[in-house]
mmCIF file of C-alpha atoms in Angstrom:
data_model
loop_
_atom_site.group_PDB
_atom_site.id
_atom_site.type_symbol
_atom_site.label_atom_id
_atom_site.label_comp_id
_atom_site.label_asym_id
_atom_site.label_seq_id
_atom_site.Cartn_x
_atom_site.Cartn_y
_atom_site.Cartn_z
ATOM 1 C CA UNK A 1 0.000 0.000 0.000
ATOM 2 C CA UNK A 2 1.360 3.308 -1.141
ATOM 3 C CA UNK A 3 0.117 5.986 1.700
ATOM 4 C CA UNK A 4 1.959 8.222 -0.519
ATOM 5 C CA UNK A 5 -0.621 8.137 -3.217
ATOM 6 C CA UNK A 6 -3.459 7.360 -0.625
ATOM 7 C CA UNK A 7 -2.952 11.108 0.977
ATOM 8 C CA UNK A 8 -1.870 12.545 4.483
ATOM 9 C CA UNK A 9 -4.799 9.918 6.638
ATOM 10 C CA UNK A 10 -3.116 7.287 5.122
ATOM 11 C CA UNK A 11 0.695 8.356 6.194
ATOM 12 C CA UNK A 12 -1.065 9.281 9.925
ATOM 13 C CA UNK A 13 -2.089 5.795 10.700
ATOM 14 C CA UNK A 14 0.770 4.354 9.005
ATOM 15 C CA UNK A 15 1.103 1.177 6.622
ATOM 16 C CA UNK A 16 -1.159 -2.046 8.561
ATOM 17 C CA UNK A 17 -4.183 0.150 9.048
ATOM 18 C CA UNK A 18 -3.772 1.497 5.401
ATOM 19 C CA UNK A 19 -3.493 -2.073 3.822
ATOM 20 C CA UNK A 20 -6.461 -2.687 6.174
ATOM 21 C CA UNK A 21 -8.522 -0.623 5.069
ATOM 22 C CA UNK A 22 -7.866 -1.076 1.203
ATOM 23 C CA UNK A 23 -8.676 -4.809 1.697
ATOM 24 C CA UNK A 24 -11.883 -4.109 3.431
ATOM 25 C CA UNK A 25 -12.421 -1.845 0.451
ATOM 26 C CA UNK A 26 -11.851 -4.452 -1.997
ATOM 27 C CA UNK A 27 -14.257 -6.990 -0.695
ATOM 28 C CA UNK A 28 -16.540 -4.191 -0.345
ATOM 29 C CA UNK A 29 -16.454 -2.813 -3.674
ATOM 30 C CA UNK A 30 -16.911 -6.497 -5.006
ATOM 31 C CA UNK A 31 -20.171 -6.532 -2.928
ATOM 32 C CA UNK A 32 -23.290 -5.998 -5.648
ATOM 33 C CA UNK A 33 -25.298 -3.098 -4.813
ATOM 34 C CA UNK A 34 -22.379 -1.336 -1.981
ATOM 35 C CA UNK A 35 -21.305 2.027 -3.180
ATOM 36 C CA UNK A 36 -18.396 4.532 -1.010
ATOM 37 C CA UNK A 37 -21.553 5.444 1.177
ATOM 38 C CA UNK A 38 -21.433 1.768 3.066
ATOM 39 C CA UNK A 39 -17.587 1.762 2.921
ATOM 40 C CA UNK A 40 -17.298 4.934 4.804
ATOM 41 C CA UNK A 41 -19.648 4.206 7.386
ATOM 42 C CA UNK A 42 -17.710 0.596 7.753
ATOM 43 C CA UNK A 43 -14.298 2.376 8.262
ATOM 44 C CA UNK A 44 -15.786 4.672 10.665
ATOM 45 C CA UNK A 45 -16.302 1.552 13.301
ATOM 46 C CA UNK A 46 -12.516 1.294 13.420
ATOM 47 C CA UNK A 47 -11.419 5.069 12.291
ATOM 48 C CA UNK A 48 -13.883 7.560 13.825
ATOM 49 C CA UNK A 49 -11.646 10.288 12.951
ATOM 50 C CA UNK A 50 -11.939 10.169 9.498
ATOM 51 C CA UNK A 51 -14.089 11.219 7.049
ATOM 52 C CA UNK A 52 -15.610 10.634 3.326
ATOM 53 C CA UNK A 53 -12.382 13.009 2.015
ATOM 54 C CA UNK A 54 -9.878 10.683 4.294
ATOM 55 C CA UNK A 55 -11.646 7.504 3.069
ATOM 56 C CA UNK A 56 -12.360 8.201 -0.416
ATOM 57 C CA UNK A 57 -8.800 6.864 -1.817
ATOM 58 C CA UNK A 58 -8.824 4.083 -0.363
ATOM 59 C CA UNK A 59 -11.799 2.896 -2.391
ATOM 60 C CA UNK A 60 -11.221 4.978 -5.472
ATOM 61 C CA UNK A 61 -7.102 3.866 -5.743
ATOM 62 C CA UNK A 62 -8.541 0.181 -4.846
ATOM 63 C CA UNK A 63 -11.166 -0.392 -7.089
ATOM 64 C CA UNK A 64 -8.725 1.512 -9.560
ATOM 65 C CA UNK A 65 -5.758 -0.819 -8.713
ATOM 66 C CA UNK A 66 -5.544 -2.938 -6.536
ATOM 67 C CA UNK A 67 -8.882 -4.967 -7.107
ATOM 68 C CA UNK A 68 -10.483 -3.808 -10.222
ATOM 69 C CA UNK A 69 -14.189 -5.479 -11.424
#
């Protein structure tokens, strides 16, 4: 996982909770019907802190990369 390209939340909680949450957004995104709505309010339960602009690259660069359709 490249925090670098996954912005400044992803360098603050440093590389396991980054690789974390681009897996959970992976099986998410793979889920029919699940949008960035339901992945947000997932990473919330672990990640209070951060928001839909902290979250969003995770599931944009991982549906773009990591785990495309």
């Amino acid at each position: 996982v490249d925090s670098g390209v996954l912005g400044p939340y992803a360098e603050r909680i440093g590389f396991v909770a980054s690789a974390k949450l681009s897996l959970d957004a992976c099986a998410l995104s793979h889920t029919t019907g699940k949008t960035v709505l339901e992945f947000v309010e997932q990473a919330q339960r672990q990640h209070p802190d951060a928001g839909s602009p902290e979250l969003f690259p995770f599931w944009n660069r991982t549906r773009q990369t990591l785990c495309p359709l």
